Amino acid sequence: MWTRAALDQYLTAPQQMVPGTRMMIAIPDAQQRADAIAYLATTGQ
Ligand code: HEM
């Protein structure tokens, strides 16, 4: 489930949370992660 906490963990270090993921890009800045997650919350669920 893409909870906010799971998204935050994934976007901090995708390959640590999901070994083997093809997503190479992290969002190291906590505020930028929070902004991205807040945006996603406006798009649906
Ligand atoms: C809310 C932000 C994001 C989320 C939740 C997210 C999530 C994911 C997920 C779940 C995958 C699939 C990984 C896999 O199948 O192994 C993926 C792949 C990928 N993501 Fe992201 N991503 C985000 C933002 C970004 C951004 C901003 C970039 C680049 C600027 C990016 C670049 C990529 C790339 C290059 C892949 C691999 C695509 C491929 O070759 O199949 N992602 N992402």
PDB file of N, CA, C and O and ligand atoms in Angstrom:
ATOM      1  N   MET A   1       0.842  -1.202   0.000  1.00  0.00           N
ATOM      2  CA  MET A   1       0.000   0.000   0.000  1.00  0.00           C
ATOM      3  C   MET A   1       0.874   1.249   0.000  1.00  0.00           C
ATOM      4  O   MET A   1       1.829   1.342   0.767  1.00  0.00           O
ATOM      5  N   TRP A   2       0.523   2.207  -0.854  1.00  0.00           N
ATOM      6  CA  TRP A   2       1.272   3.467  -0.883  1.00  0.00           C
ATOM      7  C   TRP A   2       0.698   4.426   0.159  1.00  0.00           C
ATOM      8  O   TRP A   2       0.052   5.417  -0.183  1.00  0.00           O
ATOM      9  N   THR A   3       0.963   4.069   1.418  1.00  0.00           N
ATOM     10  CA  THR A   3       0.628   5.021   2.471  1.00  0.00           C
ATOM     11  C   THR A   3       1.609   6.183   2.401  1.00  0.00           C
ATOM     12  O   THR A   3       2.659   6.097   1.757  1.00  0.00           O
ATOM     13  N   ARG A   4       1.278   7.255   3.105  1.00  0.00           N
ATOM     14  CA  ARG A   4       2.223   8.383   3.126  1.00  0.00           C
ATOM     15  C   ARG A   4       3.567   7.957   3.695  1.00  0.00           C
ATOM     16  O   ARG A   4       4.611   8.359   3.196  1.00  0.00           O
ATOM     17  N   ALA A   5       3.541   7.132   4.743  1.00  0.00           N
ATOM     18  CA  ALA A   5       4.797   6.698   5.355  1.00  0.00           C
ATOM     19  C   ALA A   5       5.602   5.827   4.389  1.00  0.00           C
ATOM     20  O   ALA A   5       6.826   5.961   4.297  1.00  0.00           O
ATOM     21  N   ALA A   6       4.901   4.956   3.640  1.00  0.00           N
ATOM     22  CA  ALA A   6       5.605   4.090   2.687  1.00  0.00           C
ATOM     23  C   ALA A   6       6.194   4.921   1.552  1.00  0.00           C
ATOM     24  O   ALA A   6       7.329   4.696   1.123  1.00  0.00           O
ATOM     25  N   LEU A   7       5.429   5.895   1.058  1.00  0.00           N
ATOM     26  CA  LEU A   7       5.949   6.771   0.006  1.00  0.00           C
ATOM     27  C   LEU A   7       7.177   7.532   0.493  1.00  0.00           C
ATOM     28  O   LEU A   7       8.166   7.676  -0.239  1.00  0.00           O
ATOM     29  N   ASP A   8       7.097   8.017   1.724  1.00  0.00           N
ATOM     30  CA  ASP A   8       8.212   8.795   2.255  1.00  0.00           C
ATOM     31  C   ASP A   8       9.468   7.925   2.333  1.00  0.00           C
ATOM     32  O   ASP A   8      10.558   8.351   1.945  1.00  0.00           O
ATOM     33  N   GLN A   9       9.287   6.691   2.788  1.00  0.00           N
ATOM     34  CA  GLN A   9      10.433   5.782   2.899  1.00  0.00           C
ATOM     35  C   GLN A   9      10.984   5.450   1.510  1.00  0.00           C
ATOM     36  O   GLN A   9      12.198   5.460   1.291  1.00  0.00           O
ATOM     37  N   TYR A  10      10.084   5.170   0.555  1.00  0.00           N
ATOM     38  CA  TYR A  10      10.522   4.820  -0.805  1.00  0.00           C
ATOM     39  C   TYR A  10      11.267   5.973  -1.448  1.00  0.00           C
ATOM     40  O   TYR A  10      12.350   5.795  -2.014  1.00  0.00           O
ATOM     41  N   LEU A  11      10.701   7.172  -1.360  1.00  0.00           N
ATOM     42  CA  LEU A  11      11.300   8.323  -2.048  1.00  0.00           C
ATOM     43  C   LEU A  11      12.593   8.788  -1.380  1.00  0.00           C
ATOM     44  O   LEU A  11      13.409   9.454  -2.008  1.00  0.00           O
ATOM     45  N   THR A  12      12.792   8.413  -0.111  1.00  0.00           N
ATOM     46  CA  THR A  12      14.061   8.728   0.549  1.00  0.00           C
ATOM     47  C   THR A  12      15.189   7.892  -0.052  1.00  0.00           C
ATOM     48  O   THR A  12      16.290   8.401  -0.285  1.00  0.00           O
ATOM     49  N   ALA A  13      14.921   6.635  -0.309  1.00  0.00           N
ATOM     50  CA  ALA A  13      15.958   5.719  -0.810  1.00  0.00           C
ATOM     51  C   ALA A  13      15.270   4.507  -1.432  1.00  0.00           C
ATOM     52  O   ALA A  13      15.137   3.468  -0.792  1.00  0.00           O
ATOM     53  N   PRO A  14      14.799   4.647  -2.687  1.00  0.00           N
ATOM     54  CA  PRO A  14      13.993   3.584  -3.294  1.00  0.00           C
ATOM     55  C   PRO A  14      14.661   2.214  -3.214  1.00  0.00           C
ATOM     56  O   PRO A  14      14.005   1.215  -2.908  1.00  0.00           O
ATOM     57  N   GLN A  15      15.963   2.167  -3.450  1.00  0.00           N
ATOM     58  CA  GLN A  15      16.621   0.868  -3.547  1.00  0.00           C
ATOM     59  C   GLN A  15      16.891   0.242  -2.191  1.00  0.00           C
ATOM     60  O   GLN A  15      17.166  -0.951  -2.120  1.00  0.00           O
ATOM     61  N   GLN A  16      16.805   1.034  -1.125  1.00  0.00           N
ATOM     62  CA  GLN A  16      16.912   0.428   0.206  1.00  0.00           C
ATOM     63  C   GLN A  16      15.589  -0.205   0.604  1.00  0.00           C
ATOM     64  O   GLN A  16      15.555  -1.267   1.226  1.00  0.00           O
ATOM     65  N   MET A  17      14.479   0.475   0.224  1.00  0.00           N
ATOM     66  CA  MET A  17      13.175  -0.061   0.619  1.00  0.00           C
ATOM     67  C   MET A  17      12.776  -1.243  -0.262  1.00  0.00           C
ATOM     68  O   MET A  17      12.170  -2.205   0.224  1.00  0.00           O
ATOM     69  N   VAL A  18      13.076  -1.146  -1.564  1.00  0.00           N
ATOM     70  CA  VAL A  18      12.683  -2.184  -2.513  1.00  0.00           C
ATOM     71  C   VAL A  18      13.919  -2.615  -3.299  1.00  0.00           C
ATOM     72  O   VAL A  18      14.191  -2.093  -4.382  1.00  0.00           O
ATOM     73  N   PRO A  19      14.680  -3.539  -2.749  1.00  0.00           N
ATOM     74  CA  PRO A  19      15.890  -3.981  -3.440  1.00  0.00           C
ATOM     75  C   PRO A  19      15.535  -4.478  -4.848  1.00  0.00           C
ATOM     76  O   PRO A  19      14.567  -5.212  -5.024  1.00  0.00           O
ATOM     77  N   GLY A  20      16.295  -4.003  -5.841  1.00  0.00           N
ATOM     78  CA  GLY A  20      16.040  -4.419  -7.216  1.00  0.00           C
ATOM     79  C   GLY A  20      15.112  -3.494  -7.975  1.00  0.00           C
ATOM     80  O   GLY A  20      14.911  -3.677  -9.169  1.00  0.00           O
ATOM     81  N   THR A  21      14.524  -2.489  -7.304  1.00  0.00           N
ATOM     82  CA  THR A  21      13.650  -1.569  -8.025  1.00  0.00           C
ATOM     83  C   THR A  21      14.439  -0.854  -9.108  1.00  0.00           C
ATOM     84  O   THR A  21      15.641  -0.595  -8.960  1.00  0.00           O
ATOM     85  N   ARG A  22      13.747  -0.528 -10.202  1.00  0.00           N
ATOM     86  CA  ARG A  22      14.408   0.188 -11.297  1.00  0.00           C
ATOM     87  C   ARG A  22      14.413   1.694 -11.051  1.00  0.00           C
ATOM     88  O   ARG A  22      14.982   2.444 -11.819  1.00  0.00           O
ATOM     89  N   MET A  23      13.747   2.123 -10.007  1.00  0.00           N
ATOM     90  CA  MET A  23      13.694   3.559  -9.688  1.00  0.00           C
ATOM     91  C   MET A  23      15.000   3.955  -9.004  1.00  0.00           C
ATOM     92  O   MET A  23      15.283   3.557  -7.886  1.00  0.00           O
ATOM     93  N   MET A  24      15.806   4.753  -9.710  1.00  0.00           N
ATOM     94  CA  MET A  24      17.146   5.105  -9.240  1.00  0.00           C
ATOM     95  C   MET A  24      17.174   6.442  -8.507  1.00  0.00           C
ATOM     96  O   MET A  24      18.185   6.813  -7.942  1.00  0.00           O
ATOM     97  N   ILE A  25      16.079   7.192  -8.625  1.00  0.00           N
ATOM     98  CA  ILE A  25      16.124   8.592  -8.202  1.00  0.00           C
ATOM     99  C   ILE A  25      15.436   8.768  -6.856  1.00  0.00           C
ATOM    100  O   ILE A  25      14.286   8.341  -6.686  1.00  0.00           O
ATOM    101  N   ALA A  26      16.148   9.362  -5.891  1.00  0.00           N
ATOM    102  CA  ALA A  26      15.586   9.637  -4.580  1.00  0.00           C
ATOM    103  C   ALA A  26      15.229  11.123  -4.492  1.00  0.00           C
ATOM    104  O   ALA A  26      15.648  11.929  -5.316  1.00  0.00           O
ATOM    105  N   ILE A  27      14.432  11.463  -3.493  1.00  0.00           N
ATOM    106  CA  ILE A  27      14.183  12.869  -3.169  1.00  0.00           C
ATOM    107  C   ILE A  27      14.744  13.072  -1.764  1.00  0.00           C
ATOM    108  O   ILE A  27      14.051  12.836  -0.772  1.00  0.00           O
ATOM    109  N   PRO A  28      16.018  13.458  -1.659  1.00  0.00           N
ATOM    110  CA  PRO A  28      16.659  13.500  -0.340  1.00  0.00           C
ATOM    111  C   PRO A  28      16.113  14.590   0.578  1.00  0.00           C
ATOM    112  O   PRO A  28      16.194  14.445   1.802  1.00  0.00           O
ATOM    113  N   ASP A  29      15.540  15.643   0.011  1.00  0.00           N
ATOM    114  CA  ASP A  29      15.071  16.766   0.833  1.00  0.00           C
ATOM    115  C   ASP A  29      13.685  16.453   1.422  1.00  0.00           C
ATOM    116  O   ASP A  29      12.729  16.193   0.683  1.00  0.00           O
ATOM    117  N   ALA A  30      13.586  16.468   2.746  1.00  0.00           N
ATOM    118  CA  ALA A  30      12.336  16.059   3.412  1.00  0.00           C
ATOM    119  C   ALA A  30      11.161  16.947   3.004  1.00  0.00           C
ATOM    120  O   ALA A  30      10.034  16.466   2.845  1.00  0.00           O
ATOM    121  N   GLN A  31      11.402  18.244   2.851  1.00  0.00           N
ATOM    122  CA  GLN A  31      10.307  19.145   2.464  1.00  0.00           C
ATOM    123  C   GLN A  31       9.826  18.835   1.044  1.00  0.00           C
ATOM    124  O   GLN A  31       8.624  18.836   0.768  1.00  0.00           O
ATOM    125  N   GLN A  32      10.780  18.552   0.157  1.00  0.00           N
ATOM    126  CA  GLN A  32      10.389  18.217  -1.218  1.00  0.00           C
ATOM    127  C   GLN A  32       9.616  16.900  -1.258  1.00  0.00           C
ATOM    128  O   GLN A  32       8.647  16.764  -2.019  1.00  0.00           O
ATOM    129  N   ARG A  33      10.005  15.926  -0.426  1.00  0.00           N
ATOM    130  CA  ARG A  33       9.234  14.672  -0.352  1.00  0.00           C
ATOM    131  C   ARG A  33       7.833  14.948   0.156  1.00  0.00           C
ATOM    132  O   ARG A  33       6.850  14.456  -0.393  1.00  0.00           O
ATOM    133  N   ALA A  34       7.743  15.758   1.206  1.00  0.00           N
ATOM    134  CA  ALA A  34       6.418  16.071   1.769  1.00  0.00           C
ATOM    135  C   ALA A  34       5.558  16.771   0.721  1.00  0.00           C
ATOM    136  O   ALA A  34       4.358  16.492   0.606  1.00  0.00           O
ATOM    137  N   ASP A  35       6.158  17.665  -0.052  1.00  0.00           N
ATOM    138  CA  ASP A  35       5.404  18.376  -1.098  1.00  0.00           C
ATOM    139  C   ASP A  35       4.915  17.405  -2.171  1.00  0.00           C
ATOM    140  O   ASP A  35       3.761  17.487  -2.616  1.00  0.00           O
ATOM    141  N   ALA A  36       5.786  16.487  -2.586  1.00  0.00           N
ATOM    142  CA  ALA A  36       5.400  15.519  -3.623  1.00  0.00           C
ATOM    143  C   ALA A  36       4.268  14.621  -3.120  1.00  0.00           C
ATOM    144  O   ALA A  36       3.307  14.338  -3.838  1.00  0.00           O
ATOM    145  N   ILE A  37       4.356  14.185  -1.861  1.00  0.00           N
ATOM    146  CA  ILE A  37       3.339  13.299  -1.287  1.00  0.00           C
ATOM    147  C   ILE A  37       2.026  14.059  -1.113  1.00  0.00           C
ATOM    148  O   ILE A  37       0.945  13.529  -1.388  1.00  0.00           O
ATOM    149  N   ALA A  38       2.103  15.317  -0.715  1.00  0.00           N
ATOM    150  CA  ALA A  38       0.886  16.130  -0.576  1.00  0.00           C
ATOM    151  C   ALA A  38       0.231  16.316  -1.941  1.00  0.00           C
ATOM    152  O   ALA A  38      -1.002  16.252  -2.064  1.00  0.00           O
ATOM    153  N   TYR A  39       1.045  16.509  -2.964  1.00  0.00           N
ATOM    154  CA  TYR A  39       0.480  16.650  -4.314  1.00  0.00           C
ATOM    155  C   TYR A  39      -0.241  15.364  -4.727  1.00  0.00           C
ATOM    156  O   TYR A  39      -1.368  15.407  -5.225  1.00  0.00           O
ATOM    157  N   LEU A  40       0.408  14.216  -4.500  1.00  0.00           N
ATOM    158  CA  LEU A  40      -0.220  12.951  -4.887  1.00  0.00           C
ATOM    159  C   LEU A  40      -1.560  12.769  -4.191  1.00  0.00           C
ATOM    160  O   LEU A  40      -2.501  12.228  -4.772  1.00  0.00           O
ATOM    161  N   ALA A  41      -1.656  13.241  -2.948  1.00  0.00           N
ATOM    162  CA  ALA A  41      -2.909  13.089  -2.199  1.00  0.00           C
ATOM    163  C   ALA A  41      -4.047  13.874  -2.840  1.00  0.00           C
ATOM    164  O   ALA A  41      -5.212  13.584  -2.588  1.00  0.00           O
ATOM    165  N   THR A  42      -3.727  14.858  -3.681  1.00  0.00           N
ATOM    166  CA  THR A  42      -4.777  15.646  -4.336  1.00  0.00           C
ATOM    167  C   THR A  42      -5.245  14.999  -5.624  1.00  0.00           C
ATOM    168  O   THR A  42      -6.191  15.487  -6.247  1.00  0.00           O
ATOM    169  N   THR A  43      -4.605  13.923  -6.064  1.00  0.00           N
ATOM    170  CA  THR A  43      -4.877  13.403  -7.393  1.00  0.00           C
ATOM    171  C   THR A  43      -5.831  12.219  -7.407  1.00  0.00           C
ATOM    172  O   THR A  43      -6.108  11.669  -8.464  1.00  0.00           O
ATOM    173  N   GLY A  44      -6.296  11.805  -6.234  1.00  0.00           N
ATOM    174  CA  GLY A  44      -7.197  10.650  -6.270  1.00  0.00           C
ATOM    175  C   GLY A  44      -7.538  10.171  -4.884  1.00  0.00           C
ATOM    176  O   GLY A  44      -8.332  10.771  -4.200  1.00  0.00           O
ATOM    177  N   GLN A  45      -6.917   9.096  -4.470  1.00  0.00           N
ATOM    178  CA  GLN A  45      -7.312   8.417  -3.243  1.00  0.00           C
ATOM    179  C   GLN A  45      -7.073   9.292  -2.042  1.00  0.00           C
ATOM    180  O   GLN A  45      -6.007   9.659  -1.766  1.00  0.00           O
TER     181      GLN A  45
HETATM  182  C1  HEM B   1       6.066  10.566  -6.271  1.00  0.00           C
HETATM  183  C2  HEM B   1       7.191  10.355  -6.918  1.00  0.00           C
HETATM  184  C3  HEM B   1       7.587   9.012  -7.480  1.00  0.00           C
HETATM  185  C4  HEM B   1       7.174   7.749  -7.163  1.00  0.00           C
HETATM  186  C5  HEM B   1       6.178   7.327  -6.090  1.00  0.00           C
HETATM  187  C6  HEM B   1       7.867   6.839  -8.046  1.00  0.00           C
HETATM  188  C7  HEM B   1       7.709   5.463  -8.053  1.00  0.00           C
HETATM  189  C8  HEM B   1       8.277   4.615  -8.978  1.00  0.00           C
HETATM  190  C9  HEM B   1       8.030   3.211  -9.087  1.00  0.00           C
HETATM  191  C10 HEM B   1       7.106   2.408  -8.168  1.00  0.00           C
HETATM  192  C11 HEM B   1       8.753   2.739 -10.115  1.00  0.00           C
HETATM  193  C12 HEM B   1       8.767   1.296 -10.637  1.00  0.00           C
HETATM  194  C13 HEM B   1       9.984   0.577 -10.126  1.00  0.00           C
HETATM  195  C14 HEM B   1      10.096  -0.845 -10.661  1.00  0.00           C
HETATM  196  O1  HEM B   1       9.213  -1.313 -11.380  1.00  0.00           O
HETATM  197  O2  HEM B   1      11.098  -1.504 -10.361  1.00  0.00           O
HETATM  198  C15 HEM B   1       9.487   3.845 -10.682  1.00  0.00           C
HETATM  199  C16 HEM B   1      10.356   3.764 -11.756  1.00  0.00           C
HETATM  200  C17 HEM B   1      11.121   4.805 -12.212  1.00  0.00           C
HETATM  201  N1  HEM B   1      11.098   6.103 -11.760  1.00  0.00           N
HETATM  202 FE1  HEM B   1       9.948   6.811 -10.285  1.00  0.00          FE
HETATM  203  N2  HEM B   1       8.693   7.555  -8.865  1.00  0.00           N
HETATM  204  C18 HEM B   1       8.554   8.886  -8.560  1.00  0.00           C
HETATM  205  C19 HEM B   1       9.207   9.955  -9.126  1.00  0.00           C
HETATM  206  C20 HEM B   1      10.196   9.854 -10.085  1.00  0.00           C
HETATM  207  C21 HEM B   1      10.920  10.963 -10.623  1.00  0.00           C
HETATM  208  C22 HEM B   1      10.713  12.433 -10.204  1.00  0.00           C
HETATM  209  C23 HEM B   1      11.778  10.450 -11.526  1.00  0.00           C
HETATM  210  C24 HEM B   1      12.755  11.149 -12.408  1.00  0.00           C
HETATM  211  C25 HEM B   1      12.890  12.453 -12.528  1.00  0.00           C
HETATM  212  C26 HEM B   1      11.592   9.027 -11.572  1.00  0.00           C
HETATM  213  C27 HEM B   1      12.272   8.151 -12.362  1.00  0.00           C
HETATM  214  C28 HEM B   1      12.008   6.827 -12.496  1.00  0.00           C
HETATM  215  C29 HEM B   1      12.650   5.961 -13.453  1.00  0.00           C
HETATM  216  C30 HEM B   1      13.709   6.375 -14.473  1.00  0.00           C
HETATM  217  C31 HEM B   1      12.097   4.696 -13.280  1.00  0.00           C
HETATM  218  C32 HEM B   1      12.436   3.419 -14.063  1.00  0.00           C
HETATM  219  C33 HEM B   1      11.546   3.338 -15.266  1.00  0.00           C
HETATM  220  C34 HEM B   1      11.830   2.069 -16.051  1.00  0.00           C
HETATM  221  O3  HEM B   1      12.902   1.961 -16.613  1.00  0.00           O
HETATM  222  O4  HEM B   1      10.971   1.187 -16.075  1.00  0.00           O
HETATM  223  N3  HEM B   1      10.625   8.698 -10.669  1.00  0.00           N
HETATM  224  N4  HEM B   1       9.176   4.979  -9.969  1.00  0.00           N
END
